[in-house]
Short mmCIF file of C-alpha atoms in Angstrom, two decimals:
data_model
loop_
_atom_site.label_atom_id
_atom_site.label_comp_id
_atom_site.label_asym_id
_atom_site.label_seq_id
_atom_site.Cartn_x
_atom_site.Cartn_y
_atom_site.Cartn_z
CA UNK A 7 17.12 -100.11 -172.38
CA UNK A 8 13.45 -99.99 -171.24
CA UNK A 9 13.56 -103.59 -169.96
CA UNK A 10 16.71 -102.90 -167.92
CA UNK A 11 15.22 -99.77 -166.33
CA UNK A 12 12.03 -101.68 -165.48
CA UNK A 13 13.98 -104.48 -163.81
CA UNK A 14 16.03 -101.94 -161.83
CA UNK A 15 12.81 -100.27 -160.63
CA UNK A 16 11.31 -103.61 -159.54
CA UNK A 17 14.50 -104.50 -157.67
CA UNK A 18 14.42 -101.15 -155.88
CA UNK A 19 10.75 -101.58 -154.84
CA UNK A 20 11.40 -105.13 -153.64
CA UNK A 21 14.41 -104.06 -151.55
CA UNK A 22 12.47 -101.19 -149.98
CA UNK A 23 9.61 -103.53 -149.10
CA UNK A 24 12.02 -105.99 -147.49
CA UNK A 25 13.59 -103.26 -145.38
CA UNK A 26 10.21 -101.94 -144.23
CA UNK A 27 9.06 -105.40 -143.14
CA UNK A 28 12.35 -106.00 -141.34
CA UNK A 29 12.06 -102.68 -139.47
CA UNK A 30 8.46 -103.48 -138.56
CA UNK A 31 9.45 -106.82 -137.11
CA UNK A 32 12.43 -105.30 -135.27
CA UNK A 33 10.34 -102.49 -133.77
CA UNK A 34 7.73 -105.01 -132.60
CA UNK A 35 10.45 -107.04 -130.88
CA UNK A 36 12.01 -103.99 -129.16
CA UNK A 37 8.67 -102.74 -127.87
CA UNK A 38 7.86 -106.10 -126.19
CA UNK A 39 8.78 -106.77 -122.56
CA UNK A 40 12.31 -108.20 -122.05
CA UNK A 41 11.22 -111.02 -119.78
CA UNK A 42 8.98 -113.05 -122.06
CA UNK A 43 10.50 -114.70 -125.13
CA UNK A 44 10.08 -112.84 -128.44
CA UNK A 45 6.86 -113.51 -130.21
CA UNK A 46 7.18 -115.69 -133.28
CA UNK A 47 7.05 -114.03 -136.65
CA UNK A 48 3.49 -114.21 -137.94
CA UNK A 49 2.98 -116.64 -140.77
CA UNK A 50 1.67 -113.98 -143.13
CA UNK A 51 4.84 -111.86 -142.63
CA UNK A 52 7.08 -114.89 -143.13
CA UNK A 53 5.20 -115.74 -146.30
CA UNK A 54 5.58 -112.18 -147.61
CA UNK A 55 9.32 -112.16 -146.86
CA UNK A 56 9.83 -115.44 -148.67
CA UNK A 57 7.87 -114.14 -151.64
CA UNK A 58 9.98 -110.96 -151.80
CA UNK A 59 13.22 -112.95 -151.56
CA UNK A 60 12.12 -115.25 -154.35
CA UNK A 61 11.16 -112.25 -156.47
CA UNK A 62 14.55 -110.62 -155.88
CA UNK A 63 16.35 -113.81 -156.91
CA UNK A 64 14.25 -114.13 -160.05
CA UNK A 65 14.72 -110.49 -161.04
CA UNK A 66 18.46 -110.67 -160.49
CA UNK A 67 18.73 -113.73 -162.76
CA UNK A 68 16.49 -112.09 -165.36
CA UNK A 69 18.59 -108.93 -165.33
CA UNK A 70 21.84 -110.81 -165.89
CA UNK A 71 20.25 -112.84 -168.69
CA UNK A 72 18.93 -109.72 -170.47
CA UNK A 73 22.33 -108.00 -170.17
CA UNK A 74 24.20 -110.95 -171.67
CA UNK A 75 21.66 -111.34 -174.49
CA UNK A 76 21.87 -107.62 -175.32
CA UNK A 77 25.67 -107.86 -175.45
CA UNK A 78 25.58 -110.90 -177.71
CA UNK A 79 23.11 -109.15 -180.03
CA UNK A 80 25.52 -106.26 -180.73
CA UNK A 81 26.58 -106.40 -184.42
CA UNK A 82 30.21 -107.39 -184.86
CA UNK A 83 30.88 -104.54 -187.28
CA UNK A 84 29.63 -102.03 -184.69
CA UNK A 85 32.06 -103.47 -182.16
CA UNK A 86 34.84 -102.98 -184.70
CA UNK A 87 33.82 -99.38 -185.32
CA UNK A 88 34.02 -98.60 -181.59
CA UNK A 89 37.79 -98.98 -181.88
CA UNK A 90 37.92 -96.12 -184.40
CA UNK A 91 38.26 -92.52 -183.25
CA UNK A 92 36.50 -90.52 -182.02
CA UNK A 93 34.08 -93.23 -180.81
CA UNK A 94 36.78 -94.44 -178.45
CA UNK A 95 39.69 -92.34 -177.27
CA UNK A 96 43.09 -93.98 -177.56
CA UNK A 97 45.07 -91.27 -175.76
CA UNK A 98 45.66 -93.65 -172.85
CA UNK A 99 47.34 -96.06 -175.26
CA UNK A 100 50.05 -93.52 -176.11
CA UNK A 101 51.10 -91.93 -172.79
CA UNK A 102 54.65 -91.16 -173.93
CA UNK A 103 53.54 -89.17 -176.99
CA UNK A 104 50.87 -87.38 -174.97
CA UNK A 105 53.35 -86.53 -172.21
CA UNK A 106 55.78 -85.11 -174.75
CA UNK A 107 53.02 -83.04 -176.36
CA UNK A 108 51.88 -81.62 -173.01
CA UNK A 109 55.40 -80.76 -171.83
CA UNK A 110 55.88 -77.04 -172.51
CA UNK A 111 56.20 -73.66 -170.81
CA UNK A 112 52.96 -71.62 -170.70
CA UNK A 113 53.06 -68.15 -172.25
CA UNK A 114 56.25 -68.99 -174.13
CA UNK A 115 56.69 -69.48 -177.88
CA UNK A 116 54.57 -72.27 -179.29
CA UNK A 117 56.62 -75.47 -179.70
CA UNK A 118 57.10 -76.39 -183.33
CA UNK A 119 55.56 -79.81 -182.79
CA UNK A 120 52.57 -79.96 -185.13
CA UNK A 121 54.00 -83.22 -186.43
CA UNK A 122 53.71 -84.68 -182.93
CA UNK A 123 50.09 -83.53 -182.74
CA UNK A 124 49.35 -85.20 -186.08
CA UNK A 125 50.98 -88.42 -184.84
CA UNK A 126 48.52 -88.42 -181.94
CA UNK A 127 45.55 -87.59 -184.18
CA UNK A 128 46.40 -90.38 -186.61
CA UNK A 129 46.41 -92.78 -183.65
CA UNK A 130 42.92 -91.71 -182.63
CA UNK A 131 44.00 -89.37 -179.83
CA UNK A 132 42.78 -85.79 -180.12
CA UNK A 133 44.63 -83.86 -177.37
CA UNK A 134 42.94 -80.94 -175.68
CA UNK A 135 44.14 -77.41 -176.52
CA UNK A 136 47.06 -76.22 -174.46
CA UNK A 137 46.99 -73.04 -172.31
CA UNK A 138 47.96 -69.73 -173.97
CA UNK A 139 51.18 -69.72 -175.98
CA UNK A 140 52.76 -67.00 -178.08
CA UNK A 141 52.40 -67.55 -181.82
CA UNK A 142 55.67 -67.85 -183.69
CA UNK A 143 54.05 -67.61 -187.11
CA UNK A 144 54.31 -64.46 -189.15
CA UNK A 145 51.42 -62.63 -190.75
CA UNK A 146 49.82 -64.32 -193.73
CA UNK A 147 50.31 -61.02 -195.54
CA UNK A 148 54.04 -61.79 -195.70
CA UNK A 149 55.44 -63.63 -198.73
CA UNK A 150 54.07 -67.21 -198.70
CA UNK A 151 57.37 -68.91 -197.89
CA UNK A 152 57.85 -66.77 -194.79
CA UNK A 153 54.36 -67.65 -193.50
CA UNK A 154 55.34 -71.28 -192.85
CA UNK A 155 57.54 -72.86 -190.20
CA UNK A 156 59.79 -75.11 -192.26
CA UNK A 157 61.76 -76.83 -189.52
CA UNK A 158 59.94 -80.17 -189.79
CA UNK A 159 60.08 -80.32 -193.60
CA UNK A 160 63.00 -81.33 -195.78
CA UNK A 161 62.05 -78.54 -198.21
CA UNK A 162 62.35 -74.94 -197.05
CA UNK A 163 60.16 -73.29 -199.69
CA UNK A 164 57.08 -74.10 -201.75
CA UNK A 165 59.10 -74.17 -204.95
CA UNK A 166 61.19 -77.05 -203.62
CA UNK A 167 58.31 -79.54 -203.73
CA UNK A 168 57.55 -81.77 -206.68
CA UNK A 169 54.95 -80.32 -209.01
CA UNK A 170 52.62 -83.27 -208.50
CA UNK A 171 52.09 -82.43 -204.84
CA UNK A 172 49.96 -79.38 -205.60
CA UNK A 173 52.33 -76.54 -204.74
CA UNK A 174 53.07 -75.45 -208.32
CA UNK A 175 50.22 -73.04 -209.03
CA UNK A 176 50.99 -72.98 -212.77
CA UNK A 177 50.37 -76.72 -212.98
CA UNK A 178 47.34 -76.48 -210.70
CA UNK A 179 45.73 -73.91 -213.00
CA UNK A 180 44.58 -76.59 -215.48
CA UNK A 181 43.30 -79.09 -212.92
CA UNK A 182 39.54 -79.80 -212.96
CA UNK A 183 39.09 -77.62 -216.06
CA UNK A 184 40.46 -79.92 -218.77
CA UNK A 185 40.25 -83.67 -219.31
CA UNK A 186 43.26 -85.81 -220.19
CA UNK A 187 41.53 -89.21 -220.03
CA UNK A 188 38.21 -90.87 -219.28
CA UNK A 189 39.22 -90.95 -215.63
CA UNK A 190 39.03 -87.16 -215.41
CA UNK A 191 35.86 -85.30 -214.51
CA UNK A 192 35.91 -81.56 -215.03
CA UNK A 193 33.98 -79.07 -212.95
CA UNK A 194 31.81 -77.95 -215.89
CA UNK A 195 30.92 -81.62 -216.55
CA UNK A 196 30.09 -82.14 -212.87
CA UNK A 197 27.86 -79.08 -212.67
CA UNK A 198 26.10 -80.04 -215.91
CA UNK A 199 25.38 -83.53 -214.55
CA UNK A 200 23.87 -81.99 -211.43
CA UNK A 201 21.80 -79.56 -213.51
CA UNK A 202 20.48 -82.33 -215.77
CA UNK A 203 19.25 -84.24 -212.72
CA UNK A 204 17.57 -81.12 -211.30
CA UNK A 205 20.09 -81.09 -208.47
CA UNK A 206 22.26 -78.28 -207.17
CA UNK A 207 25.75 -78.13 -205.67
CA UNK A 208 26.30 -75.40 -203.08
CA UNK A 209 28.38 -77.00 -200.30
CA UNK A 210 31.09 -79.62 -200.69
CA UNK A 211 33.75 -81.53 -198.80
CA UNK A 212 37.08 -82.36 -200.41
CA UNK A 213 38.57 -85.33 -198.54
CA UNK A 214 42.36 -85.29 -198.74
CA UNK A 215 42.19 -81.96 -200.54
CA UNK A 216 45.93 -81.33 -200.63
CA UNK A 217 46.56 -77.62 -201.19
CA UNK A 218 42.88 -76.83 -201.78
CA UNK A 219 42.89 -76.58 -205.58
CA UNK A 220 39.43 -78.12 -205.99
CA UNK A 221 37.98 -75.72 -203.43
CA UNK A 222 39.66 -72.81 -205.20
CA UNK A 223 38.30 -73.87 -208.59
CA UNK A 224 34.74 -74.21 -207.23
CA UNK A 225 34.76 -70.70 -205.75
CA UNK A 226 33.92 -68.88 -209.03
CA UNK A 227 30.84 -71.12 -209.34
CA UNK A 228 29.59 -69.91 -205.94
CA UNK A 229 30.23 -73.32 -204.38
CA UNK A 230 31.76 -73.47 -200.90
CA UNK A 231 34.16 -76.38 -200.45
CA UNK A 232 36.00 -77.25 -197.24
CA UNK A 233 39.15 -79.37 -197.63
CA UNK A 234 40.25 -81.97 -195.11
CA UNK A 235 44.01 -82.31 -195.12
CA UNK A 236 46.97 -83.37 -193.01
CA UNK A 237 50.42 -81.78 -193.20
CA UNK A 238 52.22 -85.09 -193.67
CA UNK A 239 55.58 -84.35 -195.31
CA UNK A 240 54.48 -80.98 -196.68
CA UNK A 241 52.61 -77.86 -195.43
CA UNK A 242 49.23 -78.67 -196.99
CA UNK A 243 47.19 -76.96 -194.27
CA UNK A 244 49.30 -73.81 -194.46
CA UNK A 245 49.16 -73.70 -198.27
CA UNK A 246 45.38 -74.12 -198.27
CA UNK A 247 44.94 -71.31 -195.74
CA UNK A 248 47.25 -69.00 -197.69
CA UNK A 249 44.89 -69.37 -200.66
CA UNK A 250 42.03 -68.00 -198.55
CA UNK A 251 40.44 -71.44 -198.14
CA UNK A 252 39.45 -73.48 -195.10
CA UNK A 253 41.71 -76.44 -194.23
CA UNK A 254 39.95 -78.92 -191.96
CA UNK A 255 42.64 -80.67 -189.90
CA UNK A 256 41.04 -84.10 -189.72
CA UNK A 257 42.27 -87.64 -190.45
CA UNK A 258 40.26 -90.07 -192.53
CA UNK A 259 39.24 -92.21 -189.56
CA UNK A 260 37.63 -89.28 -187.74
CA UNK A 261 33.89 -88.66 -187.85
CA UNK A 262 33.25 -85.75 -190.20
CA UNK A 263 32.41 -82.63 -188.11
CA UNK A 264 29.37 -81.83 -190.26
CA UNK A 265 25.66 -82.06 -189.53
CA UNK A 266 23.56 -84.84 -191.07
CA UNK A 267 22.29 -84.46 -194.63
CA UNK A 268 23.56 -80.95 -195.43
CA UNK A 269 26.37 -81.57 -197.94
CA UNK A 270 25.76 -81.60 -201.70
CA UNK A 271 29.08 -83.13 -202.77
CA UNK A 272 31.87 -85.17 -201.21
CA UNK A 273 34.99 -85.58 -203.34
CA UNK A 274 37.57 -88.18 -202.34
CA UNK A 275 41.02 -87.48 -203.75
CA UNK A 276 43.92 -89.92 -203.92
CA UNK A 277 44.28 -89.94 -200.13
CA UNK A 278 41.37 -92.40 -200.17
CA UNK A 279 42.95 -95.55 -201.56
CA UNK A 280 43.81 -99.18 -200.87
CA UNK A 281 46.17 -98.34 -198.00
CA UNK A 282 43.20 -97.59 -195.74
CA UNK A 283 42.05 -100.64 -193.73
CA UNK A 284 38.80 -102.00 -195.10
CA UNK A 285 36.90 -101.59 -191.81
CA UNK A 286 38.02 -97.96 -191.52
CA UNK A 287 37.07 -97.32 -195.15
CA UNK A 288 33.61 -98.79 -194.64
CA UNK A 289 33.13 -96.59 -191.58
CA UNK A 290 34.28 -93.60 -193.66
CA UNK A 291 31.76 -94.30 -196.44
CA UNK A 292 28.94 -94.66 -193.92
CA UNK A 293 29.91 -91.28 -192.45
CA UNK A 294 29.93 -89.76 -195.94
CA UNK A 295 26.43 -91.18 -196.40
CA UNK A 296 25.42 -89.51 -193.13
CA UNK A 297 26.47 -85.99 -194.19
CA UNK A 298 25.26 -86.21 -197.81
CA UNK A 299 21.74 -85.00 -198.54
CA UNK A 300 19.39 -86.99 -200.72
CA UNK A 301 20.38 -86.34 -204.33
CA UNK A 302 23.93 -85.40 -203.31
CA UNK A 303 27.03 -86.82 -204.98
CA UNK A 304 29.98 -88.93 -203.87
CA UNK A 305 32.94 -88.51 -206.24
CA UNK A 306 35.79 -91.03 -206.02
CA UNK A 307 38.53 -89.30 -208.00
CA UNK A 308 41.31 -91.68 -209.12
CA UNK A 309 40.78 -94.20 -206.32
CA UNK A 310 43.44 -96.88 -206.75
CA UNK A 311 43.76 -100.47 -205.60
CA UNK A 312 44.87 -103.83 -206.88
CA UNK A 313 42.68 -104.93 -209.74
CA UNK A 314 41.42 -108.07 -208.01
CA UNK A 315 40.69 -106.21 -204.77
CA UNK A 316 38.59 -103.60 -206.55
CA UNK A 317 36.08 -106.24 -207.64
CA UNK A 318 36.20 -108.45 -204.55
CA UNK A 319 36.59 -105.91 -201.75
CA UNK A 320 35.99 -102.27 -202.61
CA UNK A 321 33.18 -102.51 -205.15
CA UNK A 322 31.00 -104.45 -202.65
CA UNK A 323 31.79 -101.92 -199.90
CA UNK A 324 30.79 -99.05 -202.18
CA UNK A 325 27.77 -101.00 -203.37
CA UNK A 326 26.40 -101.23 -199.81
CA UNK A 327 25.54 -97.54 -200.05
CA UNK A 328 22.96 -98.26 -202.73
CA UNK A 329 23.90 -95.18 -204.76
CA UNK A 330 23.16 -94.63 -208.43
CA UNK A 331 26.23 -95.02 -210.66
CA UNK A 332 26.43 -91.85 -212.74
CA UNK A 333 30.03 -92.54 -213.80
CA UNK A 334 32.13 -95.67 -213.24
CA UNK A 335 35.40 -95.72 -215.16
CA UNK A 336 38.42 -97.98 -214.59
CA UNK A 337 41.92 -97.88 -216.10
CA UNK A 338 45.32 -99.38 -215.39
CA UNK A 339 47.67 -97.45 -213.13
CA UNK A 340 50.72 -97.18 -215.35
CA UNK A 341 53.39 -95.78 -213.03
CA UNK A 342 56.08 -98.05 -211.57
CA UNK A 343 54.09 -98.88 -208.44
CA UNK A 344 50.95 -99.59 -210.45
CA UNK A 345 52.72 -101.93 -212.86
CA UNK A 346 54.54 -103.73 -210.05
CA UNK A 347 51.41 -104.29 -207.91
CA UNK A 348 48.83 -104.72 -210.67
CA UNK A 349 46.95 -101.61 -209.58
CA UNK A 350 44.04 -99.89 -211.31
CA UNK A 351 42.35 -96.51 -211.05
CA UNK A 352 38.65 -95.99 -210.48
CA UNK A 353 36.80 -92.73 -211.01
CA UNK A 354 33.20 -92.98 -209.88
CA UNK A 355 30.44 -90.42 -209.48
CA UNK A 356 27.63 -91.79 -207.36
CA UNK A 357 24.32 -90.14 -206.46
CA UNK A 358 22.56 -90.74 -203.18
CA UNK A 359 18.87 -91.63 -203.60
CA UNK A 360 16.49 -88.80 -202.75
CA UNK A 361 14.19 -91.09 -200.78
CA UNK A 362 16.85 -91.81 -198.16
#
């Protein structure tokens, strides 16, 4: 950057000097009498002009060489990351979706097109807010089912969804408080681990937080947790908000909207798994490292992948962080998909070094 600015300054000075000498010679010619032939350019001026021209040529070549060398020195992984949002906007790559999203009548009822907005977000395009529209949602003080627009969902009530999706509050009541296997980590265990290492957990991020159960369970311990979630197939954002929690509408490939080094805990639920491209996952982990403070914890809760890929691909990616392994437990994924694809679960609790 400094070399390029210096070269630009030298080029500017050289060009100004050339113009001044040219004007001097021109003014000398115009002031002479028209009858006699123009006086020859003095040797010292000709020598100076030649020197300036040679300097300009040299600087131009040097500038192009430095630009090409700087481009070739850019790390390949950084070039890959520039294709991830929000480093590079991809709105221009999806004009039809963007046009559909921006086609509406101002000051009319809000279009029920949140699914369209999420389609854009997942493609790396974050559309600007639209001008004022009238809200069609009812008060959150109404019964929960009536506080959601159900038109884009196959279910029309919370009770319709499968219990494993997080909408059955009776089933959610036991989550994070009891352990069914070595893969589970309860909140009391987590807080005790932090206490034993003279650490403290006050602020957390729950990546792929579903309906916000983890955030709700951390509230009694005076821990503030913000859940990132997308309403893909079910009203996760709405359900989280109805529980008095903060749903952060952000996809996994987006830079976390949090300042550097202020978060005590980042929990990654099952949304973080083998279906995420490796480059995007590596970018995600680096961003987690950015927001975590020294001594903070990264909790991979039931991360799943193929057994071979865990050792060859994901363990090395996680290992690049250089975190301390507080817990690292693996087990076979025994559902139909896990048996068919040879998948395994990993629950890991990793602590960021304080010196970083």
